[in-house]
Tab-separated table of C-alpha atoms in Angstrom:
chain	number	residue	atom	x	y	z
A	271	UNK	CA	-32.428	41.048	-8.876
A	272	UNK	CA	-29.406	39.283	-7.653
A	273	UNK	CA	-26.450	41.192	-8.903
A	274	UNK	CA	-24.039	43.243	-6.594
A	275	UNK	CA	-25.987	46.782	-6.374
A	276	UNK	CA	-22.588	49.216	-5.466
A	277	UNK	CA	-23.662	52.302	-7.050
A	278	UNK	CA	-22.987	53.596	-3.687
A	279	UNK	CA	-20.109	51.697	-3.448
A	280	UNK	CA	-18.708	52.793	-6.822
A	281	UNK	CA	-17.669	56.246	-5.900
A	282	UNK	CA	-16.672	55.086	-2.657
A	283	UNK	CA	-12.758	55.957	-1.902
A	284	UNK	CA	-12.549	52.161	-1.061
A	285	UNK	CA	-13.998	50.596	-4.334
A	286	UNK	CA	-11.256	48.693	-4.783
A	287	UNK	CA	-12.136	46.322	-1.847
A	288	UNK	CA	-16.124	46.052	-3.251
A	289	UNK	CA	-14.867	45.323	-6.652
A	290	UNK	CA	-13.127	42.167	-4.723
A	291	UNK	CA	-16.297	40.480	-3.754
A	292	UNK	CA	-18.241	39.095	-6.750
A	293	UNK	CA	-21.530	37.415	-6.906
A	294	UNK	CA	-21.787	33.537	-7.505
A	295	UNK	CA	-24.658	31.577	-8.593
A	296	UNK	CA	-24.835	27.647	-8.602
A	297	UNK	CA	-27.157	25.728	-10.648
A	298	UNK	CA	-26.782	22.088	-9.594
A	299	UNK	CA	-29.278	19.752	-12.024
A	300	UNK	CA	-28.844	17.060	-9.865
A	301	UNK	CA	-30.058	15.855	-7.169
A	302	UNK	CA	-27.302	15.858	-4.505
A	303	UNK	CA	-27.372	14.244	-0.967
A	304	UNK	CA	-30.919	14.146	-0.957
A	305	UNK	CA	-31.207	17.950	-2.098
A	306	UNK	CA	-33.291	18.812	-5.175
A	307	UNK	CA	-31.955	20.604	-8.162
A	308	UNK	CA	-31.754	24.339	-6.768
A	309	UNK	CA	-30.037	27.727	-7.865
A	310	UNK	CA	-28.127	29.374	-4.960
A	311	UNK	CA	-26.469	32.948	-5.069
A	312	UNK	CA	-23.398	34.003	-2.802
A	313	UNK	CA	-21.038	36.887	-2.174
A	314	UNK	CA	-17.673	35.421	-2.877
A	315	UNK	CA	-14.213	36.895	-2.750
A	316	UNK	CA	-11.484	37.449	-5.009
A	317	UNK	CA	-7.845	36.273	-3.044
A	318	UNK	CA	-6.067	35.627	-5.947
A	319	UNK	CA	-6.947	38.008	-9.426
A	320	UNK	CA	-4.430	36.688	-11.463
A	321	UNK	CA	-5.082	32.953	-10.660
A	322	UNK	CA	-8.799	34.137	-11.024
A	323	UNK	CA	-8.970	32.543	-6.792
A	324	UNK	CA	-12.358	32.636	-4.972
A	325	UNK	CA	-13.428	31.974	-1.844
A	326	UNK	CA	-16.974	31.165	-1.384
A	327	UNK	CA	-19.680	29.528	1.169
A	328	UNK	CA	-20.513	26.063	1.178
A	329	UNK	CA	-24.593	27.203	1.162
A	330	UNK	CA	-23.917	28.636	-2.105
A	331	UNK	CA	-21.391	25.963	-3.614
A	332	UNK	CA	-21.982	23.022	-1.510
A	333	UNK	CA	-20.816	20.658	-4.631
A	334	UNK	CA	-18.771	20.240	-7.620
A	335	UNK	CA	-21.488	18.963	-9.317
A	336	UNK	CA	-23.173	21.834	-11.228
A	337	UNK	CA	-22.413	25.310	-13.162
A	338	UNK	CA	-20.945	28.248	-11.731
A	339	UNK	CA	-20.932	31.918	-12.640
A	340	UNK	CA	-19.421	35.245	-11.630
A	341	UNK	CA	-20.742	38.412	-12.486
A	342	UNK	CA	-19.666	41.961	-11.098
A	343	UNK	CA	-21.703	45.266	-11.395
A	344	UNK	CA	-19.739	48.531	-12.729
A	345	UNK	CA	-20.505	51.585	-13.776
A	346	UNK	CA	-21.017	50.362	-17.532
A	347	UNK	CA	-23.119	47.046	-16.574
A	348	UNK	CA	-22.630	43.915	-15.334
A	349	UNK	CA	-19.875	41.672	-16.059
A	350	UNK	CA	-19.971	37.841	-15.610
A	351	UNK	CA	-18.201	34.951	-16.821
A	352	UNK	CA	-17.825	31.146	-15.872
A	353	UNK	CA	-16.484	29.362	-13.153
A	354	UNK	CA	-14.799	25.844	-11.862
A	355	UNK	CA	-15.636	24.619	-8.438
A	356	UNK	CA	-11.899	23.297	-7.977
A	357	UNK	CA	-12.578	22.454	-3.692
A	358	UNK	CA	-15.456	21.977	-1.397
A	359	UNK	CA	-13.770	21.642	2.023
A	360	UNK	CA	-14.990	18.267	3.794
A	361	UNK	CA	-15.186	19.625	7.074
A	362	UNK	CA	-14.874	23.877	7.235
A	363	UNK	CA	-17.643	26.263	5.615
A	364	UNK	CA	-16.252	27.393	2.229
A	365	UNK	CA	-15.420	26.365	-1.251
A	366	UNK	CA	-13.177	27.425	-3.557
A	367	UNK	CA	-13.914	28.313	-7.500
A	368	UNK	CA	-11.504	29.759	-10.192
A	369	UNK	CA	-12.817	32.290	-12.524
A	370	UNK	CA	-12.562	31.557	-16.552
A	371	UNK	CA	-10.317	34.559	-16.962
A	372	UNK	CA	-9.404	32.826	-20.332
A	373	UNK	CA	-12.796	34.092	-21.880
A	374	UNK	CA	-13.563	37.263	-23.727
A	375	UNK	CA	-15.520	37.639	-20.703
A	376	UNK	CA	-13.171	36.352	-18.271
A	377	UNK	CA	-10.637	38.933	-19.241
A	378	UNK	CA	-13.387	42.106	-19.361
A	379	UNK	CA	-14.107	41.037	-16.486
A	380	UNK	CA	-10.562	40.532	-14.613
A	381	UNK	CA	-9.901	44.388	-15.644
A	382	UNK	CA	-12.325	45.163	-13.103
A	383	UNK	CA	-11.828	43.069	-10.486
A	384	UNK	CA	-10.082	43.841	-7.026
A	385	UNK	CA	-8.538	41.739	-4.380
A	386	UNK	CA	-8.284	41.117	-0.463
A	387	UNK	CA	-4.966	38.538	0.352
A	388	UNK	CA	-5.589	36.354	3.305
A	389	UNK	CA	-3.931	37.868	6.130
A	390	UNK	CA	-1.375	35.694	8.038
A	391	UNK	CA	-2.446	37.589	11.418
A	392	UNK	CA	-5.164	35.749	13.092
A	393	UNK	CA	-7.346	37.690	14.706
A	394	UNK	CA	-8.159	37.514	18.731
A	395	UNK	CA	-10.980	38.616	21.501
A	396	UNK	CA	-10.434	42.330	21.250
A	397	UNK	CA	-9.371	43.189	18.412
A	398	UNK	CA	-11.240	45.810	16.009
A	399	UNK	CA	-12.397	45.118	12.591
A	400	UNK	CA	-13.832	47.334	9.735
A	401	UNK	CA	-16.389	45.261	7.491
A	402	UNK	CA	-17.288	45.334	4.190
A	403	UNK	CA	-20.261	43.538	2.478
A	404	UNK	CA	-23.814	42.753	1.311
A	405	UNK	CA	-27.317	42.858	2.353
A	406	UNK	CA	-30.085	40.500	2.072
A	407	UNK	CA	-30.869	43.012	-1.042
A	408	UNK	CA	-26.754	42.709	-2.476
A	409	UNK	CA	-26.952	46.272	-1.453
A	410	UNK	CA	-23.400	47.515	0.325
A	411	UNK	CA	-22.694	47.411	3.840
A	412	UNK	CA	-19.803	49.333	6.144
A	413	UNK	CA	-19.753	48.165	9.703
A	414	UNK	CA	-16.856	48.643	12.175
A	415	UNK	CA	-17.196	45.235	15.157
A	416	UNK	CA	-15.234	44.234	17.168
A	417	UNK	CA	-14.351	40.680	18.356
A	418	UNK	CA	-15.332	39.298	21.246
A	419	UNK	CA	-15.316	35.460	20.884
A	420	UNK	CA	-13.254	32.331	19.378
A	421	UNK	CA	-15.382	28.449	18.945
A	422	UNK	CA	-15.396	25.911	17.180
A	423	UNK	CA	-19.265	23.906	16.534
A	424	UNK	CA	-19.591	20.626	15.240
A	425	UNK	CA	-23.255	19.518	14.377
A	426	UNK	CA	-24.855	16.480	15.397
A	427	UNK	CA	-23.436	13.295	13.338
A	428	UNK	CA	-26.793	12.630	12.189
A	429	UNK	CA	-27.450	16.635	10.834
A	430	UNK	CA	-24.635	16.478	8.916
A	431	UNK	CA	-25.654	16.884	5.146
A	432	UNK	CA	-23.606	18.063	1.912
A	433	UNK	CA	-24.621	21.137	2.893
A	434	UNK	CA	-23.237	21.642	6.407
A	435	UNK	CA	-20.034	22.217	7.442
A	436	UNK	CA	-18.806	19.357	9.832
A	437	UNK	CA	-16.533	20.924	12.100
A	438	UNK	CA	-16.265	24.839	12.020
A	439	UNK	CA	-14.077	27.756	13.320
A	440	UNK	CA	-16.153	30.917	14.084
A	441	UNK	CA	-15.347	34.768	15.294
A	442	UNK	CA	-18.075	36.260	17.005
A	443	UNK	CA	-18.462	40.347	16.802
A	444	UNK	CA	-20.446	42.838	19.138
A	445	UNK	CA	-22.591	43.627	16.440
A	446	UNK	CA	-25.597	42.395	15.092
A	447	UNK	CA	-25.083	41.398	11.270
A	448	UNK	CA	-28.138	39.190	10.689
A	449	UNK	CA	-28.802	41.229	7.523
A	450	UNK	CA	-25.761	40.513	5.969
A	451	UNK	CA	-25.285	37.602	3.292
A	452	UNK	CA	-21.545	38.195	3.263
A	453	UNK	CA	-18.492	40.673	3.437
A	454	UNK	CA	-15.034	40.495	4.261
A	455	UNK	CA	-13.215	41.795	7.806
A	456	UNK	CA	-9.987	43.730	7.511
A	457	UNK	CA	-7.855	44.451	10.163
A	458	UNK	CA	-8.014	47.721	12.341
A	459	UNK	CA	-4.481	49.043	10.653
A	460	UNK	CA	-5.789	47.916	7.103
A	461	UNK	CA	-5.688	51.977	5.972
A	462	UNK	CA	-2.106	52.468	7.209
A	463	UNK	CA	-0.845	49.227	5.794
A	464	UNK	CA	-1.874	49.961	2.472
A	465	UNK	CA	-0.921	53.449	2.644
A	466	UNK	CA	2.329	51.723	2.614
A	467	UNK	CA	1.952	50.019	-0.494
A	468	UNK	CA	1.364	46.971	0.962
A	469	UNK	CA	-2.091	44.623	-0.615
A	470	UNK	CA	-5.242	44.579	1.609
A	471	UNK	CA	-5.219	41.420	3.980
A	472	UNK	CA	-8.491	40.026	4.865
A	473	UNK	CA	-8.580	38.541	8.106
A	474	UNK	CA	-12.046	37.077	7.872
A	475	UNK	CA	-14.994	36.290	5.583
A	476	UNK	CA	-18.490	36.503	6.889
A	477	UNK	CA	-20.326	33.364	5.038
A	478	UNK	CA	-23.932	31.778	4.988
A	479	UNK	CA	-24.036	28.084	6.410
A	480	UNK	CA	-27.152	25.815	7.633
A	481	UNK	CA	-27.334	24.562	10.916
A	482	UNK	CA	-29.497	22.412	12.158
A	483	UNK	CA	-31.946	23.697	15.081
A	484	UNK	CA	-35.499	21.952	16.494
A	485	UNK	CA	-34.981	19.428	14.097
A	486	UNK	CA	-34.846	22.088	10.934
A	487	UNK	CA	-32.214	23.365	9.338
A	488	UNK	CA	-31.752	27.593	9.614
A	489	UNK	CA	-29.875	29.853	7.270
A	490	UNK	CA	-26.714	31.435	9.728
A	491	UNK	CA	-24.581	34.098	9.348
A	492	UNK	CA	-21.287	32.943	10.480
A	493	UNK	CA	-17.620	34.429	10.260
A	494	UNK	CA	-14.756	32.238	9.583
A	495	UNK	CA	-11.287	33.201	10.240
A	496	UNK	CA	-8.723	33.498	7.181
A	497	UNK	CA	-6.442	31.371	8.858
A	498	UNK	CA	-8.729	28.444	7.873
A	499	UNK	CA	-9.153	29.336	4.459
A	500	UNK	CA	-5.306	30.029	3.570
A	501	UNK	CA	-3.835	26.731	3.999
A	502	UNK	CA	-6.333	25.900	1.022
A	503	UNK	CA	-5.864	28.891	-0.837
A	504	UNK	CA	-1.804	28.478	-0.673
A	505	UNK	CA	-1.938	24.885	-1.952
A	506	UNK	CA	-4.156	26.706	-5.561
A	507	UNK	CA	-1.803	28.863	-5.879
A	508	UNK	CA	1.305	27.278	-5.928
A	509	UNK	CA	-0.685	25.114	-8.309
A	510	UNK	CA	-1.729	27.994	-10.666
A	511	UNK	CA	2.289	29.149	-10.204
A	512	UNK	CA	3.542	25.766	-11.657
A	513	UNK	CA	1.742	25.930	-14.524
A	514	UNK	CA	2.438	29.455	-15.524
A	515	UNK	CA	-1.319	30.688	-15.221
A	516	UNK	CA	-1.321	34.487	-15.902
A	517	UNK	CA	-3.072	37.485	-15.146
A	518	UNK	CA	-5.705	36.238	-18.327
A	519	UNK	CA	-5.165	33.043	-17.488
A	520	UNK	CA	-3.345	31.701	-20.479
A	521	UNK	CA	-0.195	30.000	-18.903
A	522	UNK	CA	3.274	30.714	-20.641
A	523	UNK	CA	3.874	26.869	-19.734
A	524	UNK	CA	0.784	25.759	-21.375
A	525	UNK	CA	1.819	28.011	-24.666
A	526	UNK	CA	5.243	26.153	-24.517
A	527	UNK	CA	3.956	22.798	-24.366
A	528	UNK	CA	0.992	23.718	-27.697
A	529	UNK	CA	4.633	24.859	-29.296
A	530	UNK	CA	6.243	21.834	-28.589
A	531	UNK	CA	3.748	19.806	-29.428
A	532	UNK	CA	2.732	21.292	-32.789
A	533	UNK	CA	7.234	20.936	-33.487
A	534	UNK	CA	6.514	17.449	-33.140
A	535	UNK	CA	4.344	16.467	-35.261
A	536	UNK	CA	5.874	18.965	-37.952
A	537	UNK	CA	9.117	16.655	-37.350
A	538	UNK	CA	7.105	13.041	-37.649
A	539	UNK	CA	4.284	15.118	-40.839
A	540	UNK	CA	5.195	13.298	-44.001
A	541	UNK	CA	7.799	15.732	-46.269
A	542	UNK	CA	7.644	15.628	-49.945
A	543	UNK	CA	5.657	12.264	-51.371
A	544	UNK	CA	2.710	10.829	-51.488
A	545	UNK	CA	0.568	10.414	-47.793
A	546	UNK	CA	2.476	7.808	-47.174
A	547	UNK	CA	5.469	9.995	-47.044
A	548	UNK	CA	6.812	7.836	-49.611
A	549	UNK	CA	9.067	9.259	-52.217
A	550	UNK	CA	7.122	10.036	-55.823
């Protein structure tokens, strides 16, 4: 159990936007905020595939402190690798983790994977939305809501844990998705945009949070528009840019500066002599 079950996605016309949503498990071994040690599993989603950029829910990584893995079902198997938590967001409900695309794994793995770009449209009251996501069961989901609401909830000062998001921006939809553990919303034009060539824009992500309610803490579905998460998600990869990450994430700059380096010390390395590089 656990692992993204798209066999019904996998044939699907549109299994390039399933194959952007991976599943993430977190193993912290500490004990964190007063939290025990605990394994979590998430749906998160791939903005970035050549920066290996994912967006995930601060339920499932609410901490850099502890192990993170991918993994991907195809038609073959599944297909995992490691991750780095590189951002847990202070205040909104998501982290961010980069995928170890530099592993045998990593790069199996990245010739799979899909993508969804943040859109820079934010979405309003009104506006249509075709979803895509998981079950409680990781089994795949196809919903088209529509939104009706904007807010903002911030939780009481003394219900705020690692765990819980301290100020949050939510969409509300005119449909139930209780049953969902995550997904992505696209716009209502999504199909015609691409049919132009252009990338698929998310313009939400539907993500698990806890709130706290009668003095317990409940397990909500909550959707969080992208234009919280891209602020974040432009500052990576600019980051990832800089340093010449590519598509296997082996950066050209990082190969230039092992070249560099390794000239260097052939310049200062001892020529003919003894160790000393003194003449015989």
């Amino acid at each position: 159990g656990g692992i993204l079950k798209v066999t019904d996605a996998q044939n699907d016309e549109h299994r390039h936007i399933w194959s952007s949503m991976v599943l993430i498990r977190f193993h912290t071994p500490l004990s964190v905020d007063k939290n025990r040690t605990y394994v979590r599993k998430g749906v998160g989603f791939v903005v970035d595939r050549k920066a290996g950029l994912v967006v995930v829910d601060k339920f499932t990584i609410p901490t850099s402190l502890g192990d993170a893995r991918a993994a991907i079902q195809t038609p073959s198997g599944c297909l995992d690798c490691n991750a780095e938590v590189l951002f847990v967001h202070p205040v909104q409900n998501f982290s961010v983790v980069r995928l170890d695309l530099r592993s045998k794994r990593g790069m199996r793995m990245s010739s799979v994977l899909g993508e969804v770009v943040i859109s820079e449209t934010a979405l309003k009251p009104g506006d249509k939305v075709e979803f895509f996501g998981y079950s409680a069961s990781f089994s795949a989901i196809k919903m088209k809501p529509s939104i009706t609401f904007k807010y903002s909830a911030v939780p009481p000062v003394d219900a705020r844990t690692v765990n819980t998001a301290y100020h949050t921006e939510y969409l509300g939809v005119d449909q139930k998705m209780s049953q969902t553990v995550g997904g992505v919303l696209l716009h209502e034009e999504w199909k015609k945009t691409e049919a132009e060539g252009e990338p698929v824009e998310a313009a939400a992500f539907q993500m698990r949070t806890l709130w706290p309610f009668d003095k317990k803490y409940h397990l909500e579905n909550v959707i969080v528009p992208a234009d919280v998460v891209r602020p974040v998600i432009d500052a990576f990869r600019s980051v990832c840019k800089d340093s010449g990450e590519t598509e296997n994430g082996v950066g050209a700059a990082r190969k230039k500066r092992k070249m560099d380096g390794d000239a260097e010390r052939t310049e200062d390395a001892p020529q003919q002599g003894d160790i000393a590089g003194r003449p015989k």
